[in-house]
């Protein structure tokens, strides 16, 4: 078993990150909020050949898709990259969103796509966003969905639909750590950089441990999906649980270490942390994800890295 | 502490008659003007009852025994009265500064004015002086009978509505950093002032930046001796603790009761959160912790009154309250699910736990930063409370 991404996928991710930066970088999220339009940055995704990737087609393409999601997360790119990459191939659709009853909802607003929803039991539906009343500032492009059932054949969609957005969230945590690490080294108080205080160092290391742990699990869940393992859905749910927990810790600490400026529009961290909210809350938050995973596992547990 | 029972009845009756019905709805989504007018009206109500500044000395309109002040804050919280948000700095920090360091003339000029609605803000922090406040760079240069001030202040909450500002500025650049700071009572209508609101993560703009460009302050608005501002500021900051923390803890107890109500209502799936054993367990743990924080606050008030407060007591209270507020509002946001996320506006004039839990949760994060971040509080508790050695500084 090798959970490392292929070098080509890693390189593709870095290329994507640079390309998004050249296309506007952080400004893209701000423009999307200003204009209530998530299509900003569309062209760079076309140029990267994002929609030619078939993550279901081969391991290489799946890994490239994950790396692209991570790059999109780094910039809090407003476009629903993970959802479009996960689109079902056997239905005429542009994007896939995982939903949970009651009140299916997702970050589906601000872009005109044909959505398919899949729930945790693998039921697929055509999903139509209801018009959202709230401004993007508070809605985060989240809208309720009207659901028209299609079939029960979505088990294969579910794992992919859960895993790819976790890679987006991982990219956000990468960035939050990078921003904060730079900030505490550059910001001086009491005649020395904040980073020279052990109390600050330890907080940042706690956050880094969470981020690294999430990265390991993200690669494992991707490998589980690639290998077509029977518990790929459980692995995906376990990844989601770890991602929410890691995001809580990382954003909590990176905000605290940024101080008050971290809550202001002037800082990238504030945009990043707001953009992370829908990913962390939908389709299920921390407790509900844990409950869903527990219900699926029963007494059997996960096979894990060293299982039979 | 004995219970002034008659007084409690009196406050309860007053609250039933005076707390404006439906103020929460009216203050949700209200504009700046509506917020200011409402705050001013509520301040007048409390003032006319004799309860706006109970902690001031009797000669200036206060004089309420501490035991009664505790009851007053408990009952105002229990009756969900609006908070005095706009007048907070005026009645606590400005008053403490004037009473502790002002001349009779300065007290006569400002304490009655505060009762008439004069609004104060605080001009302490700067871009390069946050936790390390004493490194502030705003300068005040004496020229005859006035000082000329240049610099920039940050996080001046409510500065847009303020008449006056408690300003710290450096008057002796050659002195050690704590020794060269003076404390001024700045008139916010002075020429050369530019106040700019800063929008924060929940969309509020109560934080402001204040730019001072050759602003003139009459020497009569220097408070205390020149270069003694740091010592006076310590006194001003300590006014944030004690009763103000007790009020906040009582408010949090009120907010916790709404959370219990929320948990007893069926959620989107039809189930009541309160029937979930995990939720019950968490609620019981919060109730226990909340009781502890309320007791800590009350203890701090009593010991401060008796002159027995320890050097780290206020830091312990702030740390305990702020972290509890964050965890409690975070839990409320979680348990509220998507419905809670749809409530994107909270009523102004409310406490930090308005019941719009997601906004409250995001807002609560600022609590571990201002007025001494949690890192500063832990340092104070370690060094002054436990007597541990100072952290070595970088050579």
XYZ file of C-alpha atoms in Angstrom:
703
model
C 0.000 0.000 0.000
C 1.317 3.422 -0.916
C -0.722 6.435 0.159
C 1.652 9.000 -1.347
C 0.188 10.943 -4.230
C 1.874 10.298 -7.567
C 4.565 12.929 -8.306
C 2.531 14.066 -11.329
C -0.476 14.752 -9.092
C 1.657 16.699 -6.636
C 3.132 18.726 -9.493
C -0.326 19.334 -10.954
C -1.514 20.626 -7.564
C 1.397 23.067 -7.331
C 0.790 24.225 -10.885
C -2.876 24.761 -10.045
C -2.000 26.759 -6.956
C 0.285 29.037 -8.964
C -2.243 29.377 -11.768
C -5.022 30.384 -9.364
C -2.685 32.910 -7.789
C -1.936 34.376 -11.207
C -5.674 34.542 -11.916
C -6.293 36.679 -8.838
C -5.535 34.481 -5.822
C -7.217 35.823 -2.691
C -9.073 38.462 -4.650
C -11.248 35.775 -6.267
C -13.086 34.949 -3.019
C -13.659 38.621 -2.317
C -14.927 39.277 -5.828
C -17.302 36.312 -5.601
C -18.807 37.682 -2.407
C -19.051 41.193 -3.805
C -20.727 40.034 -6.995
C -22.647 37.038 -5.552
C -21.073 35.055 -8.370
C -18.876 31.994 -7.979
C -17.849 31.829 -11.595
C -14.868 34.086 -10.937
C -11.790 32.003 -11.586
C -13.679 29.826 -14.064
C -11.197 30.377 -16.830
C -8.190 29.230 -14.844
C -9.952 25.951 -14.114
C -10.666 25.506 -17.820
C -7.026 26.276 -18.606
C -5.917 23.695 -16.046
C -8.056 21.124 -17.818
C -9.951 20.550 -14.571
C -13.080 19.257 -16.227
C -11.167 16.784 -18.387
C -10.073 14.956 -15.247
C -12.009 11.775 -14.587
C -11.395 10.888 -10.951
C -13.372 7.687 -11.427
C -11.340 6.726 -14.470
C -7.896 6.107 -13.016
C -5.892 6.418 -9.837
C -3.720 9.117 -11.418
C -6.698 11.267 -12.271
C -8.255 10.757 -8.849
C -5.037 11.926 -7.220
C -4.780 14.886 -9.569
C -8.377 15.801 -8.672
C -7.552 15.651 -4.960
C -4.493 17.836 -5.501
C -6.585 20.335 -7.453
C -9.161 20.500 -4.637
C -6.365 21.165 -2.174
C -5.024 23.991 -4.333
C -8.539 25.454 -4.614
C -8.865 25.304 -0.824
C -5.553 27.127 -0.397
C -7.080 30.143 -2.152
C -10.642 29.571 -0.833
C -11.563 29.508 -4.513
C -15.321 30.101 -4.572
C -15.984 27.738 -7.471
C -17.385 24.337 -6.360
C -14.359 22.436 -7.691
C -14.684 19.257 -5.606
C -18.399 18.993 -6.342
C -17.872 19.325 -10.091
C -15.007 16.838 -10.134
C -17.212 14.323 -8.299
C -20.091 14.598 -10.799
C -21.724 11.246 -11.634
C -20.741 9.971 -15.053
C -23.845 7.860 -15.607
C -26.262 10.774 -15.196
C -26.436 13.935 -17.198
C -25.128 16.232 -14.464
C -22.490 18.905 -13.745
C -21.902 18.451 -10.034
C -22.519 16.195 -7.051
C -23.484 17.285 -3.560
C -23.780 14.963 -0.557
C -26.889 15.766 1.474
C -28.474 14.606 4.706
C -32.085 14.571 5.794
C -33.933 16.574 6.932
C -33.702 19.744 4.915
C -31.131 18.895 2.254
C -28.876 21.857 1.607
C -25.438 22.615 0.294
C -23.099 25.320 -0.904
C -24.786 25.210 -4.304
C -25.744 28.835 -4.908
C -24.066 31.453 -7.081
C -23.311 29.143 -10.002
C -25.639 27.704 -12.591
C -25.099 23.929 -12.592
C -27.190 20.791 -12.929
C -26.841 19.224 -9.492
C -27.247 15.617 -8.406
C -27.586 14.962 -4.691
C -26.626 11.718 -2.993
C -27.558 10.918 0.592
C -25.737 8.722 3.081
C -27.790 5.698 1.999
C -26.727 6.107 -1.605
C -30.061 7.476 -2.855
C -29.568 9.853 -5.739
C -31.807 12.767 -6.715
C -31.931 15.670 -9.071
C -31.410 18.689 -6.859
C -32.542 22.233 -7.555
C -31.299 25.082 -5.357
C -34.004 27.256 -3.876
C -33.358 30.976 -4.192
C -31.402 32.117 -1.122
C -32.556 35.274 0.688
C -29.395 36.007 2.636
C -26.466 37.912 1.187
C -23.422 35.779 0.357
C -21.627 37.391 3.294
C -23.773 35.349 5.648
C -25.061 32.538 3.447
C -21.670 31.344 2.194
C -23.481 30.280 -1.016
C -25.494 27.758 0.989
C -29.025 27.137 -0.268
C -31.755 24.625 0.453
C -32.359 22.017 -2.246
C -35.540 20.689 -3.813
C -35.066 16.992 -4.380
C -36.502 14.735 -7.112
C -35.496 11.080 -6.566
C -33.636 9.239 -9.359
C -32.308 5.901 -8.045
C -30.499 4.049 -5.255
C -27.269 3.516 -7.184
C -25.176 6.234 -5.529
C -22.956 4.184 -3.207
C -20.003 4.777 -5.526
C -20.736 8.507 -5.694
C -21.001 8.871 -1.961
C -17.404 8.097 -1.021
C -16.002 10.354 -3.744
C -18.497 13.096 -2.849
C -17.330 12.981 0.766
C -13.602 12.674 0.155
C -12.901 15.435 -2.370
C -14.366 18.323 -0.286
C -12.142 17.170 2.593
C -9.162 17.802 0.323
C -10.495 21.321 -0.242
C -10.711 21.805 3.511
C -7.185 20.413 3.888
C -5.960 23.090 1.477
C -7.631 25.730 3.657
C -5.857 24.393 6.738
C -2.517 24.343 4.861
C -3.032 28.009 4.111
C -4.211 28.962 7.600
C -1.045 27.399 9.018
C 1.160 29.117 6.464
C -0.423 32.509 7.097
C -0.154 32.146 10.863
C 3.374 30.832 10.842
C 4.403 33.874 8.800
C 2.389 36.242 10.986
C 3.855 35.142 14.323
C 7.362 35.455 12.919
C 6.760 38.893 11.513
C 4.703 40.370 14.366
C 6.802 41.742 17.225
C 5.566 42.433 20.757
C 7.687 42.928 23.866
C 10.686 43.448 21.600
C 10.638 39.993 20.048
C 8.678 38.054 17.453
C 5.542 36.335 18.782
C 7.025 33.084 17.503
C 9.780 33.279 20.116
C 7.259 32.723 22.920
C 6.948 29.059 23.753
C 3.249 29.532 24.556
C 2.761 30.612 20.946
C 4.985 27.878 19.514
C 3.137 25.148 21.378
C -0.251 26.332 20.167
C 0.970 26.376 16.590
C 2.484 22.924 16.913
C -0.793 21.563 18.296
C -2.509 22.914 15.203
C 0.155 21.460 12.912
C -0.236 18.017 14.477
C -3.943 18.189 13.617
C -3.238 19.291 10.056
C -0.652 16.584 9.427
C -2.968 13.939 10.875
C -5.711 15.088 8.537
C -3.358 14.935 5.564
C -2.462 11.329 6.377
C -6.106 10.340 6.635
C -6.981 12.215 3.452
C -4.372 10.204 1.555
C -5.542 6.993 3.166
C -9.199 7.583 2.291
C -8.175 8.405 -1.268
C -6.193 5.198 -1.504
C -9.145 3.262 -0.067
C -11.312 4.740 -2.815
C -8.742 4.003 -5.531
C -8.366 0.415 -4.367
C -12.144 -0.026 -4.474
C -12.183 -1.258 -0.900
C -15.549 -2.272 0.559
C -15.263 0.162 3.458
C -14.385 3.194 1.314
C -17.530 4.963 2.565
C -16.629 4.356 6.206
C -13.105 5.572 5.481
C -14.579 8.669 3.833
C -16.783 9.369 6.865
C -13.817 8.868 9.188
C -11.878 11.350 7.067
C -14.730 13.831 7.271
C -14.865 13.507 11.052
C -11.124 14.098 11.310
C -11.365 17.035 8.908
C -14.023 18.794 10.981
C -12.100 18.223 14.191
C -8.848 19.410 12.659
C -10.527 22.497 11.175
C -11.946 23.413 14.581
C -8.540 23.232 16.215
C -6.575 24.854 13.396
C -8.917 27.809 12.908
C -9.357 28.280 16.642
C -5.604 28.541 17.130
C -4.755 30.487 13.996
C -7.402 33.070 14.892
C -6.146 33.386 18.443
C -2.561 33.873 17.275
C -3.601 36.484 14.709
C -5.309 38.534 17.428
C -8.072 40.981 16.584
C -6.827 41.647 13.055
C -7.625 38.019 12.190
C -11.338 38.814 12.406
C -11.163 41.687 9.974
C -11.659 41.759 6.225
C -8.099 43.046 5.905
C -6.694 39.601 6.675
C -6.846 36.551 4.440
C -7.416 34.343 7.471
C -10.818 35.926 8.084
C -11.962 35.162 4.511
C -10.540 31.676 4.653
C -12.189 30.862 7.947
C -15.588 32.114 6.784
C -15.260 30.192 3.519
C -14.515 27.010 5.472
C -17.834 27.084 7.318
C -20.108 25.338 4.779
C -17.531 22.578 4.299
C -17.441 21.980 8.042
C -21.195 22.118 8.604
C -22.583 20.319 5.553
C -23.851 17.736 4.915
C -23.315 16.888 8.586
C -21.520 18.663 11.415
C -19.223 17.068 13.951
C -21.674 15.141 16.122
C -23.877 13.967 13.262
C -20.855 12.800 11.262
C -19.653 10.869 14.277
C -23.114 9.352 14.741
C -23.321 8.368 11.057
C -19.891 6.748 11.176
C -20.661 4.917 14.414
C -23.952 3.608 13.030
C -22.195 2.242 9.948
C -19.320 0.678 11.790
C -21.371 -1.139 14.380
C -18.992 -3.420 16.235
C -16.889 -4.253 13.242
C -14.556 -1.263 13.228
C -12.411 -0.007 10.386
C -10.002 -2.276 8.539
C -7.391 0.479 8.657
C -3.917 0.499 7.173
C -2.854 -2.863 8.472
C -6.114 -4.802 8.140
C -6.511 -8.145 6.375
C -23.154 37.762 51.579
C -26.609 38.629 52.915
C -29.502 38.866 50.482
C -31.192 42.232 50.351
C -34.600 40.666 49.711
C -36.653 43.847 49.612
C -34.282 45.333 47.106
C -34.584 42.277 44.884
C -38.379 42.661 44.886
C -38.024 46.327 44.080
C -35.756 45.603 41.085
C -38.050 42.858 39.856
C -41.060 45.145 39.934
C -39.136 47.881 38.167
C -37.905 45.487 35.478
C -41.421 44.238 34.771
C -42.558 47.813 34.301
C -39.575 49.243 32.430
C -37.799 46.648 30.292
C -39.127 47.536 26.829
C -41.284 44.750 25.419
C -40.076 43.391 22.106
C -36.751 45.229 22.205
C -34.904 42.210 20.798
C -36.964 42.160 17.621
C -36.721 45.937 17.278
C -32.928 45.862 17.715
C -32.343 43.052 15.220
C -31.089 44.473 11.957
C -31.487 48.017 13.265
C -29.216 50.756 11.861
C -26.551 52.669 13.778
C -28.910 55.547 14.567
C -31.601 53.232 15.904
C -29.047 51.489 18.081
C -27.677 54.734 19.507
C -31.134 56.214 20.189
C -32.264 53.018 21.926
C -29.126 52.843 24.056
C -29.495 56.475 25.077
C -33.150 56.005 26.008
C -32.398 52.890 28.066
C -29.516 54.637 29.811
C -31.891 57.472 30.815
C -34.395 54.961 32.208
C -31.762 53.339 34.379
C -30.311 56.682 35.397
C -33.690 58.012 36.451
C -34.158 54.910 38.591
C -30.740 55.594 40.134
C -29.265 52.403 38.677
C -27.086 53.468 35.767
C -23.962 53.993 37.875
C -24.570 52.122 41.145
C -20.829 51.535 41.594
C -19.923 55.251 41.606
C -19.486 57.082 44.939
C -22.702 58.438 46.442
C -21.682 62.075 45.899
C -21.631 61.499 42.136
C -24.896 59.582 41.931
C -23.993 56.041 42.959
C -23.288 54.662 46.392
C -25.171 51.398 46.190
C -23.867 48.701 48.556
C -22.056 45.943 46.671
C -24.546 43.305 47.830
C -27.297 45.296 46.130
C -25.270 45.830 42.982
C -24.960 42.063 42.676
C -28.735 41.725 42.982
C -29.294 44.518 40.456
C -27.145 42.826 37.810
C -28.689 39.439 38.505
C -32.197 40.759 38.077
C -31.443 42.852 34.984
C -30.006 39.709 33.403
C -32.879 37.540 34.587
C -35.401 39.967 33.090
C -33.460 40.123 29.845
C -32.964 43.875 30.058
C -30.878 45.469 27.291
C -27.202 45.942 28.144
C -25.578 49.342 28.428
C -23.258 48.713 25.499
C -22.733 52.273 24.317
C -22.107 53.731 27.789
C -19.895 50.853 28.930
C -16.545 52.660 28.638
C -18.055 55.883 29.998
C -19.506 54.477 33.194
C -16.675 52.051 33.923
C -13.304 53.041 32.454
C -13.753 56.785 32.105
C -15.360 57.084 35.527
C -12.682 54.935 37.179
C -9.981 57.078 35.554
C -11.596 60.349 36.605
C -12.292 59.142 40.139
C -8.850 57.615 40.528
C -6.665 60.250 38.916
C -8.733 63.267 37.895
C -8.795 66.704 39.442
C -11.993 67.966 41.046
C -12.452 70.204 38.042
C -12.126 67.258 35.634
C -14.590 65.179 37.662
C -17.069 68.037 37.792
C -16.754 68.520 34.069
C -17.234 64.899 33.041
C -19.009 62.750 35.638
C -22.302 64.693 35.449
C -21.851 64.840 31.662
C -21.609 61.048 31.541
C -24.890 60.886 33.436
C -26.297 63.212 30.802
C -25.190 60.812 28.081
C -21.594 61.741 27.238
C -20.095 58.759 25.395
C -16.468 57.702 25.792
C -14.242 55.340 23.896
C -10.790 54.004 24.598
C -7.709 54.933 22.557
C -5.100 52.524 23.877
C -4.106 49.875 21.292
C -2.111 50.655 18.173
C -1.082 48.625 15.140
C 2.278 47.827 16.754
C 1.088 47.922 20.357
C -1.461 45.254 21.202
C -0.467 42.825 23.945
C 2.641 44.952 24.366
C 0.632 48.111 24.985
C 3.528 49.982 26.568
C 5.339 50.086 23.232
C 2.761 52.523 21.855
C 4.075 55.137 19.420
C 1.429 57.865 19.292
C 3.173 61.016 20.451
C 1.978 64.086 22.340
C 4.297 67.089 22.185
C 3.807 69.917 24.673
C 3.452 73.329 23.033
C 2.573 76.058 25.522
C -0.803 75.331 27.103
C -1.571 72.420 24.815
C -0.300 69.102 23.498
C -0.037 68.250 19.807
C -0.834 64.588 19.133
C 0.122 62.436 16.151
C -0.388 58.725 15.623
C -2.883 55.963 15.064
C -5.154 54.044 17.438
C -6.819 50.721 16.748
C -9.765 48.721 18.129
C -11.426 51.805 19.603
C -14.860 50.234 20.043
C -17.703 52.661 19.469
C -15.381 55.531 18.481
C -17.808 56.671 15.807
C -20.371 57.592 18.454
C -17.971 58.857 21.090
C -17.786 62.401 22.437
C -14.550 61.754 24.305
C -11.667 59.317 24.210
C -9.353 57.970 26.906
C -6.078 58.451 25.076
C -2.614 57.155 25.840
C 0.259 58.902 24.081
C 4.020 59.073 24.493
C 5.213 62.360 25.977
C 8.821 61.371 26.688
C 10.329 59.301 23.875
C 13.685 59.061 25.676
C 12.276 57.517 28.885
C 11.910 53.731 29.405
C 8.724 52.668 27.620
C 6.470 52.482 30.714
C 7.702 55.826 32.025
C 7.126 58.129 29.076
C 3.378 57.728 28.566
C 0.700 60.267 29.469
C -3.048 59.927 29.729
C -5.433 62.401 28.061
C -9.147 63.114 27.907
C -9.441 63.736 24.177
C -12.374 65.634 22.696
C -13.508 63.572 19.696
C -14.663 66.717 17.847
C -11.084 68.046 17.686
C -9.785 68.959 14.236
C -7.305 66.456 12.783
C -9.194 63.358 13.946
C -10.269 60.758 11.439
C -12.363 57.813 12.641
C -12.752 54.849 10.305
C -14.856 51.797 11.101
C -13.362 48.326 10.561
C -15.719 45.563 9.499
C -15.233 42.313 11.392
C -16.115 38.707 10.641
C -19.730 38.981 11.839
C -20.284 42.107 9.765
C -20.156 44.521 12.722
C -18.223 47.740 12.570
C -17.943 48.620 16.241
C -14.159 48.456 16.052
C -12.641 51.651 14.733
C -9.305 52.995 13.666
C -8.574 56.529 14.821
C -5.990 58.621 13.003
C -4.600 61.642 14.833
C -2.969 64.280 12.701
C -1.656 67.302 14.673
C -4.621 67.044 17.040
C -4.457 69.668 19.776
C -5.411 68.754 23.351
C -5.579 71.495 26.004
C -3.163 70.827 28.879
C -6.183 70.872 31.189
C -7.230 67.584 29.563
C -4.091 65.802 30.725
C -5.147 63.490 33.542
C -2.683 62.806 36.326
C 0.950 63.941 36.102
C 2.742 63.985 32.752
C 4.467 60.634 32.054
C 2.381 58.850 34.704
C -0.148 57.508 32.208
C 0.890 53.870 32.366
C 0.142 53.598 36.074
C -3.243 55.279 35.611
C -4.060 53.010 32.651
C -3.512 49.961 34.834
C -6.201 51.310 37.113
C -8.509 51.987 34.161
C -8.080 48.475 32.783
C -8.760 46.888 36.156
C -12.169 48.602 36.118
C -13.098 46.113 33.413
C -13.121 43.335 35.988
C -15.109 42.751 39.138
C -18.678 43.879 38.690
C -18.461 44.071 34.916
C -17.474 40.404 34.855
C -20.219 39.566 37.307
C -22.737 41.216 35.019
C -21.429 39.224 32.052
C -21.512 35.947 33.959
C -25.121 36.588 35.001
C -25.963 37.355 31.361
C -24.366 34.085 30.325
C -26.532 32.282 32.862
C -29.564 33.908 31.202
C -28.320 32.819 27.778
C -27.883 29.284 29.051
C -31.577 29.200 29.961
C -32.457 30.051 26.337
C -30.183 27.268 25.210
C -32.095 24.875 27.455
C -35.348 26.132 25.914
C -33.925 25.673 22.419
C -32.861 22.131 23.266
C -36.340 21.307 24.542
C -37.925 22.182 21.187
C -38.094 19.610 18.382
C -35.360 20.169 15.804
C -35.698 19.879 12.022
C -35.776 16.075 12.273
C -38.564 16.096 14.860
C -36.399 14.959 17.786
C -35.719 17.147 20.806
C -31.985 17.638 21.385
C -32.559 17.454 25.130
C -33.606 13.802 24.784
C -30.189 12.930 23.408
C -27.981 11.617 26.239
C -24.874 13.279 24.799
C -26.624 16.661 24.723
C -27.876 16.186 28.296
C -24.395 15.317 29.424
C -22.901 18.416 27.830
C -25.650 20.653 29.241
C -25.064 19.317 32.733
C -21.326 19.953 32.369
C -21.997 23.520 31.186
C -24.365 24.158 34.092
C -21.658 23.039 36.508
C -19.027 25.196 34.901
C -21.339 28.187 34.695
C -22.087 27.920 38.402
C -18.359 27.932 39.029
C -17.753 31.042 36.929
C -20.633 32.895 38.584
C -19.217 32.009 41.992
C -15.739 33.138 40.919
C -17.122 36.499 39.810
C -19.062 37.040 42.986
C -16.055 36.082 45.040
C -13.882 38.533 43.105
C -16.388 41.334 43.710
C -16.518 40.630 47.420
C -12.776 40.333 47.804
C -12.142 43.485 45.771
C -14.585 45.350 47.996
C -12.768 44.082 51.071
C -9.363 44.925 49.556
C -8.386 41.259 49.560
C -8.251 40.479 45.829
C -5.151 38.564 44.755
C -2.957 39.820 41.900
C -4.163 37.145 39.473
C -7.831 36.841 40.528
C -9.180 39.089 37.776
C -7.138 37.183 35.162
C -8.565 33.870 36.346
C -12.098 35.233 36.005
C -11.503 36.617 32.518
C -9.862 33.433 31.292
C -12.593 31.214 32.738
C -15.450 33.357 31.429
C -14.083 33.901 27.927
C -13.283 30.262 27.277
C -16.626 29.134 28.698
C -18.442 31.667 26.506
C -16.699 30.287 23.430
C -17.413 26.661 24.230
C -21.011 27.301 25.240
C -21.913 29.331 22.162
C -20.038 26.810 19.997
C -22.072 23.972 21.455
C -25.277 25.958 20.972
C -24.349 26.515 17.300
C -23.675 22.801 16.865
C -26.848 21.653 18.538
C -28.924 24.226 16.658
C -27.905 22.671 13.343
C -28.812 24.348 10.095
C -31.693 26.269 11.647
C -29.225 28.039 13.894
C -27.076 28.864 10.889
C -29.972 30.568 9.175
C -30.160 33.170 11.958
C -27.523 35.508 10.702
C -28.435 38.630 12.681
C -28.332 39.223 16.389
C -30.102 41.997 18.264
C -27.833 44.908 19.086
C -27.923 45.940 22.765
C -27.950 42.269 23.774
C -25.269 40.359 25.623
C -22.631 38.146 24.040
C -25.131 35.288 24.065
C -28.072 36.690 22.134
C -29.514 33.354 21.046
C -28.391 33.872 17.423
C -25.846 31.228 18.309
C -23.709 31.092 15.194
C -23.144 34.850 15.235
C -22.616 34.671 18.986
C -20.046 31.934 18.511
C -18.038 33.831 15.920
C -18.359 36.984 18.037
C -17.187 35.113 21.138
C -13.799 34.496 19.580
C -12.824 38.096 20.119
C -13.168 37.549 23.862
C -9.855 35.749 24.259
C -8.033 38.662 22.613
C -8.873 42.185 23.915
C -8.362 43.484 27.442
C -5.350 41.177 27.765
C -5.331 38.100 25.533
C -5.558 34.632 27.073
C -1.793 34.346 26.637
C -1.302 37.526 28.691
C -3.785 36.312 31.328
C -1.964 32.991 31.622
C 1.325 34.839 32.000
C -0.149 36.969 34.798
C -1.576 33.916 36.548
C 1.758 32.108 36.221
C 3.975 34.958 37.295
C 1.887 36.978 39.752
C -0.494 34.272 40.967
C 1.758 31.243 41.178
C 5.006 33.158 41.587
C 6.675 31.377 38.669
C 9.748 32.960 37.064
C 9.330 35.163 33.997
C 9.727 33.609 30.572
C 13.241 34.377 29.368
C 13.215 36.925 26.563
C 15.100 36.468 23.336
C 18.641 37.820 23.713
